Structures are given as structure tokens and as C-alpha cells.
Amino acid sequence: MAPTQAEVEAAFDDPKLANVLYHDWEAGTYDEKWSISYDERCITFAVDRFRAVAGDAGPFEHALELGCGTGFFLLNLMQGGIAKKGTVTDLSPGMVEVAVRNAEGLGLDVEGRVADAETIPVPDASVDLVVGHAVLHHIPDLDQAFREILRVLKPGGRFVFAGEPTTVGDWYARKLGQATWWATTNLTKLGPLRSWRRPQAELDESSRAAALEAVVDQHTFDPVRLERFALAAGAVDVRCVTEELTAALFGWPVRTFEAAVPSEKLGFPWAMFAYRGWQRLSWFDEHVASRVVPRALFYNALVTGVRPAPPVSL
Ligand SMILES: C[S@@+](CC[C@H](N)C(=O)[O-])C[C@H]1O[C@@H](n2cnc3c(N)ncnc32)[C@H](O)[C@@H]1O
């Protein structure tokens, strides 16, 4: 159920409460909103993100996911053969419930826990891999979260985080999103375009969501700063790569437009246009733009590192 205006206001000074409210609210419709699936399309997407930053690392025995949402990253990585057994965790009980249900539907060996990434409720040196997608930018104390990640990893264990907004990327994505929202909601007030206007109650609900979004988003990252969090916690082999430049410049207005008009107006041809457009531009970004454009200008950051193994005594 959507949070009330009073709940939204109470969460303004409390990013963790805002995260629980916002993501509990989103849990039931999250997969649909973000076109998340557990088939070949998203398995390939998740495994490609993992490989883009961690190369041919793995497979791993036991993986833990922080901020799992509905399970998009770890469940698809497990289906892609990256890990055998999983633990999905999230601050939002609603998200953990959906992630566990999704895992059961897929027949995966996964347990779910409601957990804060700053105090991970698992023993020291107990997992082989820690993963997360679009979660680091929500965590208020990232130094503490990285210390926890290194604590729960076995020596030699690896972490992989993907889908984090860069500082420059977040700036242009927000500007494009705001301009698209403004243009669409104003143009659809005009006579012939009125049938493309979403009911006012739904637009008001979106505005309340946007107000919470401003609180749940705690960070954007310069790639060097993201690497520093991991290095400061003691990780080695730390590496941050970035991706999506033209794909993000195309994707954010498209996604905002989709959110601003009634979903029944956009059929299969639109979905194909959006997906194929994003795919082609991603190809260009990976094979052409990444060779000439500085990494800080791309939209998405991915980071990996390893908990050092103790020296072998001879
Ligand atoms: C943008 S969603 C991403 C969900 C999923 N990983 C995905 O990519 O679809 C971020 C998730 O992180 C969770 N989260 C936010 N702060 C957290 C924290 N301190 N500890 C654990 N999870 C947190 C939210 O509840 C939410 O489910």
C-alpha cells in the first residue's frame, strides 16, 4: 500500500525508514516496473555485469546478496552458474518476501533474511561471494558496510557490486528525467492528448514516491571514491569499471515517459523500440565510447575486490 503524506514526512530525516517505506511499497510491482525477469534475457544481463568487472572469477559455493530487492541479481547469477547456494538480504521485509518467493518458484537453494548492510547478521568468514545491484548508493555509512562485507567474506572471497550511479551520470539522468516528466505531464493537459494523461491520483502518488526517492538516494560515485571505500576496508584487487553513456541518455527519458503515461497506451512495439534502442546504444558504449570517453562520464559504476588471504607459512 502507498505510504501516506504523514509517513513520507516522518521519513524525511531517516534514510533507513524511507528505504523500508519506499521499497515495501514498491515490492509487489517492482519486477514489472523495471522489466525484471528470471529468463535468458536477465540471466545474460546479470552475468554480463558480473563478468564486466570480475572477469572469469568463480563459480562460488555460497553467495550473499545485500539489498536484494526481488532477487534480480543473485537469482539470475545463480541461474547463470555463478553461485550454487544463496542468501538474499534486504532492509525491506516486503522485498525479502518477494525474493524468497521468486527463488522458490525457480527451485533455487536460497534463504532470505531482513538485514541492514551496515550490520550483516552472518558469522565472520562465512561466505565466498557478496553481491549487490543498485544498493550501495542507499547505504548511509558505506565505510561501515564495506567493513562488514570484508568481515563476512572468507579469506580470498570476492565482492561484486553493479548498477551504482556515477556522480556525472546521475546529474544528466535526473535533468533528462525532470525535463521529460515536465513535458509529458504538461502536454497531456492539452485537448487531443488528454487520453494520454494518467489520473491525477496516480500522478500525486508518483510525486510522493519522488519525494521519498530524494531521501533513499544517499550517494553518487566518482569511480575513484568508490574504489577508496573498498580499499579503506582492507580489500585487495579492487577495480571499478563504468558503462552506459548514450544508452543512459536514451534510457532515462524513455523510462520517465513510460512512468508518466497510462501503461495501456504503450504496447509491444514501444517495448521493442525501448529495449532494442537501449541494446544497440549499450553495444556502442562498450565497443566505441569506452575507448575514448573518461570512465567518470558513464552512468553506471561496478566495483569488485577480494578479502586478502593470509600469507602461507613455509
Ligand atoms: C534500488 S533497489 C535494488 C534492488 C535489487 N538489488 C535490484 O537491483 O533490483 C535497492 C534495495 O536496497 C535496499 N536497501 C536500502 N538500504 C539498505 C540497507 N542499509 N541495507 C540493506 N538493504 C538496503 C532497499 O530496500 C532496496 O530493496
Coordinates of C-alpha atoms and ligand atoms in Angstrom, one line a residue:
M1 CA 0.0 0.0 0.0
A2 CA 1.2 3.5 -0.8
P3 CA 2.6 5.5 2.3
T4 CA 0.5 8.4 3.4
Q5 CA 1.8 12.0 3.3
A6 CA 2.4 11.9 7.1
E7 CA 4.6 8.7 6.7
V8 CA 6.5 10.3 3.9
E9 CA 7.2 13.4 6.0
A10 CA 8.3 11.3 9.0
A11 CA 10.8 9.5 6.8
F12 CA 12.5 12.8 5.5
D13 CA 15.1 12.7 8.3
D14 CA 15.6 9.0 8.4
P15 CA 17.0 7.4 5.2
K16 CA 16.6 3.8 6.5
L17 CA 12.9 4.3 7.4
A18 CA 12.5 6.0 4.0
N19 CA 14.1 2.9 2.3
V20 CA 11.8 0.5 4.1
L21 CA 8.7 2.6 3.3
Y22 CA 9.6 3.1 -0.3
H23 CA 10.8 -0.4 -1.1
D24 CA 8.0 -2.2 0.8
W25 CA 5.6 -0.1 -1.2
E26 CA 7.4 -1.0 -4.5
A27 CA 7.9 -4.7 -3.7
G28 CA 4.7 -6.0 -5.3
T29 CA 5.1 -4.2 -8.6
Y30 CA 8.9 -3.9 -8.8
D31 CA 9.6 -6.7 -11.3
E32 CA 7.0 -5.3 -13.6
K33 CA 8.2 -1.6 -13.2
W34 CA 11.8 -2.5 -14.0
S35 CA 11.1 -5.3 -16.6
I36 CA 12.8 -7.8 -14.4
S37 CA 12.5 -11.4 -15.4
Y38 CA 14.3 -14.7 -14.5
D39 CA 14.8 -15.9 -18.0
E40 CA 17.6 -15.9 -20.5
R41 CA 17.4 -12.1 -21.0
C42 CA 18.0 -11.1 -17.4
I43 CA 20.4 -14.1 -16.7
T44 CA 22.6 -12.8 -19.5
F45 CA 22.3 -9.2 -18.3
A46 CA 23.3 -10.2 -14.7
V47 CA 26.1 -12.5 -15.7
D48 CA 27.4 -9.9 -18.2
R49 CA 27.5 -7.2 -15.4
F50 CA 29.4 -9.7 -13.1
R51 CA 31.9 -10.6 -15.9
A52 CA 32.4 -6.9 -16.9
V53 CA 34.1 -6.2 -13.6
A54 CA 35.1 -9.6 -12.1
G55 CA 36.3 -11.3 -15.3
D56 CA 36.1 -15.1 -15.1
A57 CA 36.0 -15.3 -11.3
G58 CA 34.0 -18.2 -9.8
P59 CA 32.0 -20.3 -9.7
F60 CA 31.3 -19.8 -5.9
E61 CA 29.8 -22.1 -3.4
H62 CA 27.8 -19.7 -1.2
A63 CA 26.8 -16.1 -2.2
L64 CA 25.2 -13.4 -0.1
E65 CA 23.3 -10.5 -1.6
L66 CA 22.8 -7.2 0.1
G67 CA 19.8 -5.1 -0.8
C68 CA 18.4 -8.0 -2.9
G69 CA 15.1 -6.3 -3.8
T70 CA 13.1 -9.0 -5.5
G71 CA 16.2 -11.1 -6.1
F72 CA 17.1 -9.8 -9.6
F73 CA 20.9 -10.0 -9.3
L74 CA 21.7 -13.1 -7.2
L75 CA 18.8 -15.3 -8.5
N76 CA 19.9 -14.6 -12.1
L77 CA 23.6 -15.1 -11.3
M78 CA 22.7 -18.4 -9.7
Q79 CA 20.8 -19.5 -12.7
G80 CA 23.8 -18.4 -14.8
G81 CA 26.1 -20.8 -12.7
I82 CA 28.0 -18.1 -10.7
A83 CA 26.9 -19.5 -7.3
K84 CA 25.3 -22.7 -6.0
K85 CA 23.7 -21.6 -2.8
G86 CA 22.4 -18.1 -1.9
T87 CA 21.3 -15.9 1.0
V88 CA 19.2 -12.9 -0.1
T89 CA 19.0 -9.9 2.4
D90 CA 17.3 -6.6 2.3
L91 CA 16.3 -3.8 4.8
S92 CA 12.7 -4.1 3.4
P93 CA 10.7 -7.1 4.6
G94 CA 8.4 -6.8 1.6
M95 CA 11.3 -7.2 -0.8
V96 CA 12.8 -10.2 1.1
E97 CA 9.4 -11.9 0.9
V98 CA 9.1 -11.4 -2.9
A99 CA 12.8 -12.5 -3.4
V100 CA 12.2 -15.7 -1.5
R101 CA 9.0 -16.4 -3.4
N102 CA 10.8 -15.8 -6.7
A103 CA 13.7 -18.2 -5.6
E104 CA 11.2 -20.9 -4.6
G105 CA 9.5 -20.6 -8.0
L106 CA 12.8 -21.1 -9.7
G107 CA 13.8 -24.1 -7.5
L108 CA 17.0 -22.4 -6.2
D109 CA 18.7 -23.1 -2.9
V110 CA 18.2 -19.7 -1.3
E111 CA 17.3 -18.4 2.2
G112 CA 16.1 -14.9 2.9
R113 CA 16.9 -12.5 5.9
V114 CA 15.7 -9.0 6.7
A115 CA 19.1 -7.3 7.2
D116 CA 20.9 -3.9 7.2
A117 CA 24.0 -3.9 5.1
E118 CA 25.8 -2.0 7.9
T119 CA 25.2 -4.9 10.4
I120 CA 25.1 -8.1 8.4
P121 CA 23.7 -10.9 10.5
V122 CA 26.0 -13.7 9.4
P123 CA 29.2 -15.0 11.1
D124 CA 32.7 -13.9 10.2
A125 CA 34.4 -15.5 7.2
S126 CA 31.3 -17.5 6.3
V127 CA 30.5 -16.6 2.6
D128 CA 32.5 -17.0 -0.7
L129 CA 30.9 -14.1 -2.6
V130 CA 29.0 -10.9 -1.6
V131 CA 27.0 -9.3 -4.4
G132 CA 24.6 -6.3 -4.8
H133 CA 22.9 -4.4 -7.5
A134 CA 21.9 -0.7 -7.1
V135 CA 22.2 -0.9 -3.3
L136 CA 25.4 0.9 -2.3
H137 CA 24.0 4.3 -3.1
H138 CA 21.3 3.8 -0.5
I139 CA 23.5 2.9 2.5
P140 CA 24.2 5.9 4.7
D141 CA 27.5 4.6 6.3
L142 CA 29.5 3.0 3.4
D143 CA 32.7 2.7 5.4
Q144 CA 30.8 0.5 7.9
A145 CA 29.1 -1.5 5.2
F146 CA 32.5 -2.3 3.4
R147 CA 34.0 -3.4 6.8
E148 CA 31.0 -5.7 7.2
I149 CA 31.4 -7.1 3.7
L150 CA 35.1 -7.9 4.3
R151 CA 34.2 -9.4 7.7
V152 CA 31.7 -11.9 6.3
L153 CA 33.8 -12.9 3.3
K154 CA 36.1 -15.9 3.7
P155 CA 39.8 -15.0 3.0
G156 CA 40.1 -15.0 -0.8
G157 CA 36.4 -14.3 -1.1
R158 CA 35.2 -11.7 -3.6
F159 CA 32.5 -8.9 -3.6
V160 CA 30.9 -7.6 -6.8
F161 CA 28.5 -4.6 -6.9
A162 CA 26.9 -3.3 -10.0
G163 CA 24.3 -0.7 -11.1
E164 CA 25.6 2.2 -9.0
P165 CA 25.1 5.8 -10.3
T166 CA 28.2 7.8 -11.1
T167 CA 28.1 11.5 -10.0
V168 CA 28.1 12.9 -13.5
G169 CA 25.7 10.2 -14.8
D170 CA 23.2 10.8 -12.0
W171 CA 23.2 14.6 -12.8
Y172 CA 22.3 14.1 -16.5
A173 CA 19.9 11.3 -15.8
R174 CA 18.0 13.5 -13.3
K175 CA 17.9 16.5 -15.6
L176 CA 16.6 14.4 -18.5
G177 CA 14.1 12.7 -16.3
Q178 CA 12.8 16.0 -14.9
A179 CA 12.5 17.6 -18.4
T180 CA 10.7 14.5 -19.8
W181 CA 8.3 14.4 -16.8
W182 CA 7.6 18.1 -17.1
A183 CA 7.0 18.0 -20.9
T184 CA 4.8 14.9 -20.7
T185 CA 2.6 15.9 -17.8
N186 CA 2.1 19.4 -19.3
L187 CA 1.5 18.3 -22.9
T188 CA -1.1 15.7 -21.8
K189 CA -3.2 18.5 -20.3
L190 CA -3.9 19.7 -23.9
G191 CA -7.2 18.7 -25.7
P192 CA -6.2 15.9 -28.2
L193 CA -3.5 14.4 -25.9
R194 CA -5.7 14.2 -22.7
S195 CA -6.3 10.5 -23.2
W196 CA -2.5 10.1 -22.6
R197 CA -2.8 11.7 -19.1
R198 CA -2.6 9.4 -16.1
P199 CA -5.3 10.0 -13.5
Q200 CA -4.4 12.9 -11.0
A201 CA -4.4 10.5 -8.0
E202 CA -1.7 8.3 -9.7
L203 CA 0.4 11.4 -10.6
D204 CA 0.1 12.6 -6.9
E205 CA 1.3 9.1 -5.8
S206 CA 4.3 9.4 -8.2
S207 CA 5.1 12.8 -6.7
R208 CA 5.1 11.3 -3.1
A209 CA 7.4 8.5 -4.5
A210 CA 9.7 11.1 -5.9
A211 CA 9.9 12.9 -2.6
L212 CA 10.9 9.6 -0.9
E213 CA 13.4 8.8 -3.7
A214 CA 15.2 12.0 -2.8
V215 CA 15.8 10.6 0.7
V216 CA 16.6 7.0 -0.2
D217 CA 19.3 8.0 -2.6
Q218 CA 22.3 8.8 -0.3
H219 CA 25.2 8.8 -2.7
T220 CA 26.5 9.1 -6.2
F221 CA 30.0 7.9 -7.0
D222 CA 33.1 9.1 -8.6
P223 CA 34.9 5.8 -9.6
V224 CA 38.0 6.6 -7.6
R225 CA 35.9 7.4 -4.5
L226 CA 34.1 4.0 -4.9
E227 CA 37.4 2.2 -5.0
R228 CA 38.6 4.0 -1.9
F229 CA 35.7 2.7 0.2
A230 CA 36.8 -0.8 -0.6
L231 CA 40.5 -0.2 -0.2
A232 CA 39.9 1.6 3.2
A233 CA 38.1 -1.6 4.5
G234 CA 41.2 -3.7 3.6
A235 CA 40.1 -5.2 0.2
V236 CA 42.7 -6.0 -2.5
D237 CA 42.5 -6.4 -6.3
V238 CA 39.9 -3.5 -6.2
R239 CA 38.6 -2.4 -9.5
C240 CA 35.9 -0.1 -10.6
V241 CA 34.6 0.0 -14.2
T242 CA 31.8 2.1 -15.7
E243 CA 29.2 1.5 -18.5
E244 CA 26.2 3.1 -20.3
L245 CA 26.7 6.6 -21.7
T246 CA 24.5 7.0 -24.8
A247 CA 22.3 4.1 -23.5
A248 CA 21.6 6.1 -20.3
L249 CA 21.0 9.4 -22.3
F250 CA 18.3 7.4 -24.3
G251 CA 17.1 5.2 -21.4
W252 CA 16.2 7.8 -18.8
P253 CA 13.8 9.8 -20.9
V254 CA 12.2 6.6 -22.2
R255 CA 11.7 5.2 -18.7
T256 CA 10.3 8.5 -17.4
F257 CA 7.9 8.8 -20.3
E258 CA 6.7 5.2 -19.6
A259 CA 6.0 6.2 -16.0
A260 CA 4.2 9.4 -17.0
V261 CA 1.6 7.9 -19.4
P262 CA -1.0 5.2 -18.9
S263 CA 0.7 1.8 -19.4
E264 CA -2.0 0.6 -21.8
K265 CA -1.0 3.3 -24.3
L266 CA 2.4 1.7 -24.9
G267 CA 2.2 -1.7 -26.4
F268 CA 4.7 -4.3 -27.6
P269 CA 6.2 -2.2 -30.5
W270 CA 7.1 0.5 -27.9
A271 CA 8.7 -2.1 -25.6
M272 CA 10.7 -3.5 -28.5
F273 CA 11.8 0.1 -29.5
A274 CA 12.9 0.8 -25.9
Y275 CA 14.7 -2.5 -25.4
R276 CA 16.4 -2.7 -28.9
G277 CA 17.4 1.0 -28.7
W278 CA 19.0 0.5 -25.3
Q279 CA 20.7 -2.7 -26.5
R280 CA 22.3 -1.0 -29.6
L281 CA 23.4 2.0 -27.7
S282 CA 24.9 -0.2 -25.0
W283 CA 26.9 -2.0 -27.7
F284 CA 28.2 1.3 -29.0
D285 CA 29.1 2.4 -25.4
E286 CA 31.0 -0.8 -24.7
H287 CA 32.9 -1.1 -28.0
V288 CA 33.4 2.6 -29.1
A289 CA 32.6 5.2 -26.4
S290 CA 34.5 3.4 -23.6
R291 CA 37.7 3.7 -25.6
V292 CA 37.6 7.4 -25.8
V293 CA 35.4 8.8 -23.1
P294 CA 36.7 9.1 -19.4
R295 CA 35.1 6.5 -17.1
A296 CA 33.6 9.1 -14.8
L297 CA 31.2 10.3 -17.5
F298 CA 29.4 6.9 -17.9
Y299 CA 26.2 6.4 -15.9
N300 CA 26.7 3.0 -14.1
A301 CA 29.6 2.1 -11.9
L302 CA 30.6 -1.5 -11.0
V303 CA 33.1 -2.4 -8.3
T304 CA 34.9 -5.6 -7.2
G305 CA 37.6 -6.6 -4.8
V306 CA 38.8 -9.5 -2.7
R307 CA 39.4 -10.2 1.0
P308 CA 43.1 -10.9 1.3
A309 CA 44.1 -14.4 2.2
P310 CA 46.7 -14.7 5.0
P311 CA 50.2 -15.4 3.8
V312 CA 51.1 -19.2 3.6
S313 CA 53.7 -20.1 6.1
L314 CA 56.5 -22.3 4.7
Ligands
LIG1 C1 17.2 0.1 -6.0 S1 16.7 -1.2 -5.0 C2 17.6 -2.5 -5.9 C3 17.0 -3.9 -5.7 C4 17.7 -5.0 -6.4 N1 19.1 -5.2 -6.0 C5 17.7 -4.7 -7.9 O1 18.7 -4.4 -8.5 O2 16.6 -4.9 -8.5 C6 17.7 -1.1 -3.6 C7 17.4 -2.1 -2.5 O3 18.3 -1.9 -1.4 C8 17.6 -2.0 -0.2 N2 18.4 -1.2 0.9 C9 18.4 0.1 1.1 N3 19.2 0.4 2.1 C10 19.6 -0.8 2.6 C11 20.5 -1.1 3.7 N4 21.0 -0.2 4.5 N5 20.7 -2.5 3.9 C12 20.2 -3.4 3.1 N6 19.4 -3.1 2.1 C13 19.1 -1.8 1.8 C14 16.3 -1.4 -0.5 O4 15.3 -1.8 0.5 C15 16.0 -1.9 -1.9 O5 15.3 -3.2 -1.9

